[in-house]
Short mmCIF file of C-alpha atoms in Angstrom, two decimals:
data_model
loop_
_atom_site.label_atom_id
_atom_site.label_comp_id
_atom_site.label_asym_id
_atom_site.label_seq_id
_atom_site.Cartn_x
_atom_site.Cartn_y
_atom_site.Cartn_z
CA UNK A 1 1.29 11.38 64.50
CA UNK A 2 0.50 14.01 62.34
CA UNK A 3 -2.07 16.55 63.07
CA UNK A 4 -4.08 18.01 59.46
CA UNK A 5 -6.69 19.30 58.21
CA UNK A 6 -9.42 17.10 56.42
CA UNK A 7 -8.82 18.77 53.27
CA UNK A 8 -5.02 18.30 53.50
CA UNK A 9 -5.62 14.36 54.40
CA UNK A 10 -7.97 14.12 51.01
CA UNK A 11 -5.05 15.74 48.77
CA UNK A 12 -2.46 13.48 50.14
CA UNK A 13 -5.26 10.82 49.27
CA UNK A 14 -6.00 12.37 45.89
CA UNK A 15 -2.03 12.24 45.26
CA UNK A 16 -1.36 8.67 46.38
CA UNK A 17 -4.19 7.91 44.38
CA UNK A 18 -2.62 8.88 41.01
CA UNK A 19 0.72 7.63 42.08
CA UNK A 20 -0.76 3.93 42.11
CA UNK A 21 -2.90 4.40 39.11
CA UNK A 22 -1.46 6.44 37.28
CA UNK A 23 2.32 7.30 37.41
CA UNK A 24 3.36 3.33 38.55
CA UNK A 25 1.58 1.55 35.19
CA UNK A 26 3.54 4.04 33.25
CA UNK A 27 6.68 3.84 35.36
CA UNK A 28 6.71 -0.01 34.78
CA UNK A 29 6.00 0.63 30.76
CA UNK A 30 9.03 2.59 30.90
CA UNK A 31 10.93 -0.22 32.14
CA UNK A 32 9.27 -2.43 29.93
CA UNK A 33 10.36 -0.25 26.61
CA UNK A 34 13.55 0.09 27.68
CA UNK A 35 14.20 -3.76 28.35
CA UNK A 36 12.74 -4.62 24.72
CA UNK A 37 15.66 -2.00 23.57
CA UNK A 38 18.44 -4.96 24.47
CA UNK A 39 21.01 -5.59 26.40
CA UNK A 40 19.92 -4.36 30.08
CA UNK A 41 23.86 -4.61 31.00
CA UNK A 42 24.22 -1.15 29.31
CA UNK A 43 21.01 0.16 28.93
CA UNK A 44 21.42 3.45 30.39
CA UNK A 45 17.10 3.54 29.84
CA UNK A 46 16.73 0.42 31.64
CA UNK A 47 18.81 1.60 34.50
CA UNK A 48 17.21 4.93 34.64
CA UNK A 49 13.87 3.59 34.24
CA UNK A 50 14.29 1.13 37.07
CA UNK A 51 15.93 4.18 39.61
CA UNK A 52 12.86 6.60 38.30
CA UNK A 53 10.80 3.42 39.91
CA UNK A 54 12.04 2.94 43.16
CA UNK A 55 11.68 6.93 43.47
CA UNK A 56 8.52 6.42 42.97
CA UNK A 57 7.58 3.70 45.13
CA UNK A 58 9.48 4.99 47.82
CA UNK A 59 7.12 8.08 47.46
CA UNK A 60 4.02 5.65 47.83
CA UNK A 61 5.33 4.24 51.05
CA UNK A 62 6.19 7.70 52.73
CA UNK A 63 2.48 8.62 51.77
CA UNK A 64 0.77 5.88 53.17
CA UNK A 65 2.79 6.50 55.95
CA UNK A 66 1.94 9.83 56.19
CA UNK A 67 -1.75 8.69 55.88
CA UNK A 68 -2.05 6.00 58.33
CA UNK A 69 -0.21 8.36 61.09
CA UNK A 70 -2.23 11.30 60.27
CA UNK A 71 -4.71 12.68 62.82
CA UNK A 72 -7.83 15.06 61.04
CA UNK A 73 -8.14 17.98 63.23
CA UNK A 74 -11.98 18.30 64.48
CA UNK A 75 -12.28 22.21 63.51
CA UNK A 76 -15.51 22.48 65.37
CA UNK A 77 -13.16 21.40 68.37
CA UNK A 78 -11.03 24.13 67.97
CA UNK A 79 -11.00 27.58 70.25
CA UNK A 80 -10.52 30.32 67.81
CA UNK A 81 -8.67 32.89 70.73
CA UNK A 82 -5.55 31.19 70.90
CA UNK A 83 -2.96 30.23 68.39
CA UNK A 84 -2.70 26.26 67.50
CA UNK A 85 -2.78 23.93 64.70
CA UNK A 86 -5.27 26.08 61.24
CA UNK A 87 -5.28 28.86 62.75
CA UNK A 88 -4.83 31.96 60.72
CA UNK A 89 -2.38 34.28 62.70
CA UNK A 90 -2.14 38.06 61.17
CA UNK A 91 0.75 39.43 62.95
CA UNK A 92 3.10 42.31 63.04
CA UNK A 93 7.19 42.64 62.92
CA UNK A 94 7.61 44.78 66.21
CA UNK A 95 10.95 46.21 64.33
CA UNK A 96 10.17 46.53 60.48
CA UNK A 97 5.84 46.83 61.10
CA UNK A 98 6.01 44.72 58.27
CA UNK A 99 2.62 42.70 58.43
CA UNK A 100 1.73 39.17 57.38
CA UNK A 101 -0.13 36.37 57.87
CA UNK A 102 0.19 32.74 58.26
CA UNK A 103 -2.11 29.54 58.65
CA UNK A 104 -0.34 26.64 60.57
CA UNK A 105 -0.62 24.29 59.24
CA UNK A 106 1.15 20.02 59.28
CA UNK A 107 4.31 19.44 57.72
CA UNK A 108 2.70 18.00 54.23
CA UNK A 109 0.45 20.57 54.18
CA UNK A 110 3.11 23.98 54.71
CA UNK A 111 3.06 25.90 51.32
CA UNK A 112 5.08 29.27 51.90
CA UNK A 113 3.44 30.86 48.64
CA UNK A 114 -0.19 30.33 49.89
CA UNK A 115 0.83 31.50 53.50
CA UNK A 116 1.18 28.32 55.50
CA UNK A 117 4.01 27.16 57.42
CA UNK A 118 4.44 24.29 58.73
CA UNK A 119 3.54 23.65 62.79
CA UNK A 120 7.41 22.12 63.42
CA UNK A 121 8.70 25.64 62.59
CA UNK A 122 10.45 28.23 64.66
CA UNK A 123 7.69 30.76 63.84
CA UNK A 124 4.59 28.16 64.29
CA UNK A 125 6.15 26.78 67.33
CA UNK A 126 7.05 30.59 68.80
CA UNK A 127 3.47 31.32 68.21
CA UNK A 128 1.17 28.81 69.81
CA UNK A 129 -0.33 29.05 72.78
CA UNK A 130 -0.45 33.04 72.24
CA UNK A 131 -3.27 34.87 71.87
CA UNK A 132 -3.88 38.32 69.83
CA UNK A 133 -2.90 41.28 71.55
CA UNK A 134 0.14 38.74 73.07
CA UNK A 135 4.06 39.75 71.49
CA UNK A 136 5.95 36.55 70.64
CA UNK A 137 9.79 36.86 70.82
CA UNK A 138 11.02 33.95 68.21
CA UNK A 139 14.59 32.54 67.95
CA UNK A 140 15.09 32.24 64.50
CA UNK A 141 18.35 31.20 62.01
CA UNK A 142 18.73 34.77 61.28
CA UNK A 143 18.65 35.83 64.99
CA UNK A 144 15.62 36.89 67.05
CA UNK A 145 12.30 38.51 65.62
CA UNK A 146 9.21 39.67 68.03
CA UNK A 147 6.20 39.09 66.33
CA UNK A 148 2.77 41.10 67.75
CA UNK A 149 -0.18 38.95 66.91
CA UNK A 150 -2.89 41.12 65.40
CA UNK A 151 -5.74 38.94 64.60
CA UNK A 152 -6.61 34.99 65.52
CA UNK A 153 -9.15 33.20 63.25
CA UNK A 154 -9.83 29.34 61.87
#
C-alpha cells in the first residue's frame, strides 16, 4: 500500500485519465496506419506501432495499480513535530553546513527538482521518526552523512 498525498492520487488520476483517452485511440490509429501500409510481415511501423502499444498499456495497468493500492494521507491527522510521510524537513549537512530541504513524499510522487524524495529512500527512511533539533546519521551509497534537522512543517 502506498501512502500519498490527495493531490498526488488526483495527478496519477489526471494521467491515467489521458492515457485511456487520449494516448490509447491514437496508439491504436498508429497501428491501424501502419497495417493499411501492407505487408505486416515486414512492416517495421506495424511492429513498432504494436511494441509502442503494449508500453503503453502496460503503463495503464501499473497505474491502476498504483491507484487501487494507494492510501490518501489524512493531513489534518498528521503531527507536525516529528518527521513522517509530507513533511517538509529543512536540514543541515553536519560536515559541509550545506542546507536543504526536502518533502517526503510516496514513490510516484518523489520529484528531486521540486525537493521531494521519495519515503523508500535512505535519506527519508534515516529521517523519520526524528524531530528538529534531533541529528540523523544516514548510511548512504556514498558512505555516511549526519543530517541536523532544522525545521519540521506539513
Amino acid at each position: 500500500m502506498a501512502h500519498m498525498s490527495k493531490e498526488g492520487y488526483e495527478e496519477l488520476v489526471a494521467k491515467l485519465h489521458k492515457l485511456e483517452t487520449v494516448d490509447r485511440p491514437a496508439a491504436s490509429a498508429a497501428i491501424a496506419e501502419a497495417r493499411d501500409k501492407g505487408d505486416l510481415s515486414e512492416n517495421y511501423e506495424y511492429h513498432s506501432a504494436k511494441e509502442a502499444q503494449a508500453k503503453l498499456e502496460a503503463k495503464i495497468n501499473q497505474l491502476k495499480t498504483e491507484l487501487m493500492n494507494a492510501k490518501i494521507v489524512d493531513t489534518s491527522r498528521l503531527k507536525g513535530d516529528i518527521v513522517q510521510i509530507l513533511s517538509k524537513v529543512e536540514m543541515t549537512n553536519v560536515k559541509t553546513n550545506a542546507r536543504m530541504t526536502y518533502t517526503i513524499v510516496s514513490e510516484s510522487e518523489a520529484n528531486l527538482r521540486e525537493g521531494k524524495i521519495a519515503i523508500s529512500t535512505p535519506i527519508a527512511q534515516g529521517l523519520l521518526g526524528k524531530k528538529a533539533g534531533d541529528t540523523a546519521v544516514i548510511k548512504i551509497p556514498q558512505g555516511t552523512i549526519e543530517l541536523r534537522i532544522e525545521s519540521i512543517s506539513l
